[in-house]
Amino acid sequence: MDAGDTETVSVLAPVGMALLGLKTGHSIERTSPQCRPLKIKVLDIPCQPEANLEYDL
């Protein structure tokens, strides 16, 4: 899936910032702007070069 798909979250959104640093399988609980409870789980991280010590892209 690509950015903008219905199941993606922008890292610029508050909930996206809360996901930074989590690993696949981890989850967070937040409240939506409409005051609904959300539980968001990291399903996949398609590109993570730093995990393989690849810092030169």
mmCIF file of C-alpha atoms in Angstrom:
data_model
loop_
_atom_site.group_PDB
_atom_site.id
_atom_site.type_symbol
_atom_site.label_atom_id
_atom_site.label_comp_id
_atom_site.label_asym_id
_atom_site.label_seq_id
_atom_site.Cartn_x
_atom_site.Cartn_y
_atom_site.Cartn_z
ATOM 1 C CA MET A 1 0.000 0.000 0.000
ATOM 2 C CA ASP A 2 1.150 3.544 -0.675
ATOM 3 C CA ALA A 3 0.815 6.836 1.142
ATOM 4 C CA GLY A 4 -2.708 8.151 0.821
ATOM 5 C CA ASP A 5 -4.342 4.721 0.887
ATOM 6 C CA THR A 6 -7.186 4.308 3.358
ATOM 7 C CA GLU A 7 -5.098 2.140 5.701
ATOM 8 C CA THR A 8 -2.097 4.474 5.956
ATOM 9 C CA VAL A 9 -1.284 7.175 8.493
ATOM 10 C CA SER A 10 0.847 10.249 7.834
ATOM 11 C CA VAL A 11 3.812 10.719 10.169
ATOM 12 C CA LEU A 12 2.873 14.406 10.202
ATOM 13 C CA ALA A 13 -0.454 13.649 11.898
ATOM 14 C CA PRO A 14 -0.439 13.477 15.715
ATOM 15 C CA VAL A 15 -1.283 9.771 15.676
ATOM 16 C CA GLY A 16 1.447 9.205 13.066
ATOM 17 C CA MET A 17 3.997 10.866 15.331
ATOM 18 C CA ALA A 18 2.897 8.583 18.163
ATOM 19 C CA LEU A 19 3.690 5.574 15.942
ATOM 20 C CA LEU A 20 7.297 6.636 15.315
ATOM 21 C CA GLY A 21 9.744 4.217 16.878
ATOM 22 C CA LEU A 22 7.281 1.335 17.141
ATOM 23 C CA LYS A 23 8.041 -2.045 15.624
ATOM 24 C CA THR A 24 5.857 -4.372 13.584
ATOM 25 C CA GLY A 25 3.172 -5.849 15.822
ATOM 26 C CA HIS A 26 3.209 -3.015 18.370
ATOM 27 C CA SER A 27 0.070 -0.945 18.890
ATOM 28 C CA ILE A 28 -1.098 2.282 20.499
ATOM 29 C CA GLU A 29 -4.461 3.514 21.776
ATOM 30 C CA ARG A 30 -5.579 7.066 21.105
ATOM 31 C CA THR A 31 -8.763 9.104 20.778
ATOM 32 C CA SER A 32 -9.796 10.323 17.323
ATOM 33 C CA PRO A 33 -10.653 13.968 16.638
ATOM 34 C CA GLN A 34 -14.296 12.805 16.739
ATOM 35 C CA CYS A 35 -13.693 11.500 20.303
ATOM 36 C CA ARG A 36 -13.843 7.835 19.254
ATOM 37 C CA PRO A 37 -11.329 5.399 20.734
ATOM 38 C CA LEU A 38 -8.739 4.136 18.266
ATOM 39 C CA LYS A 39 -6.385 1.189 18.529
ATOM 40 C CA ILE A 40 -3.754 1.289 15.825
ATOM 41 C CA LYS A 41 -1.400 -1.602 15.173
ATOM 42 C CA VAL A 42 1.768 -1.485 13.062
ATOM 43 C CA LEU A 43 1.221 -4.198 10.469
ATOM 44 C CA ASP A 44 4.214 -3.645 8.225
ATOM 45 C CA ILE A 45 7.203 -1.400 7.729
ATOM 46 C CA PRO A 46 8.003 -1.771 4.021
ATOM 47 C CA CYS A 47 11.300 0.153 3.979
ATOM 48 C CA GLN A 48 13.517 0.477 7.022
ATOM 49 C CA PRO A 49 17.125 0.833 5.831
ATOM 50 C CA GLU A 50 18.467 1.889 9.235
ATOM 51 C CA ALA A 51 17.487 -1.522 10.632
ATOM 52 C CA ASN A 52 20.041 -2.994 8.209
ATOM 53 C CA LEU A 53 22.597 -0.271 9.034
ATOM 54 C CA GLU A 54 22.071 1.285 5.577
ATOM 55 C CA TYR A 55 22.369 5.015 6.134
ATOM 56 C CA ASP A 56 23.338 6.078 2.605
ATOM 57 C CA LEU A 57 20.235 6.081 0.429
#
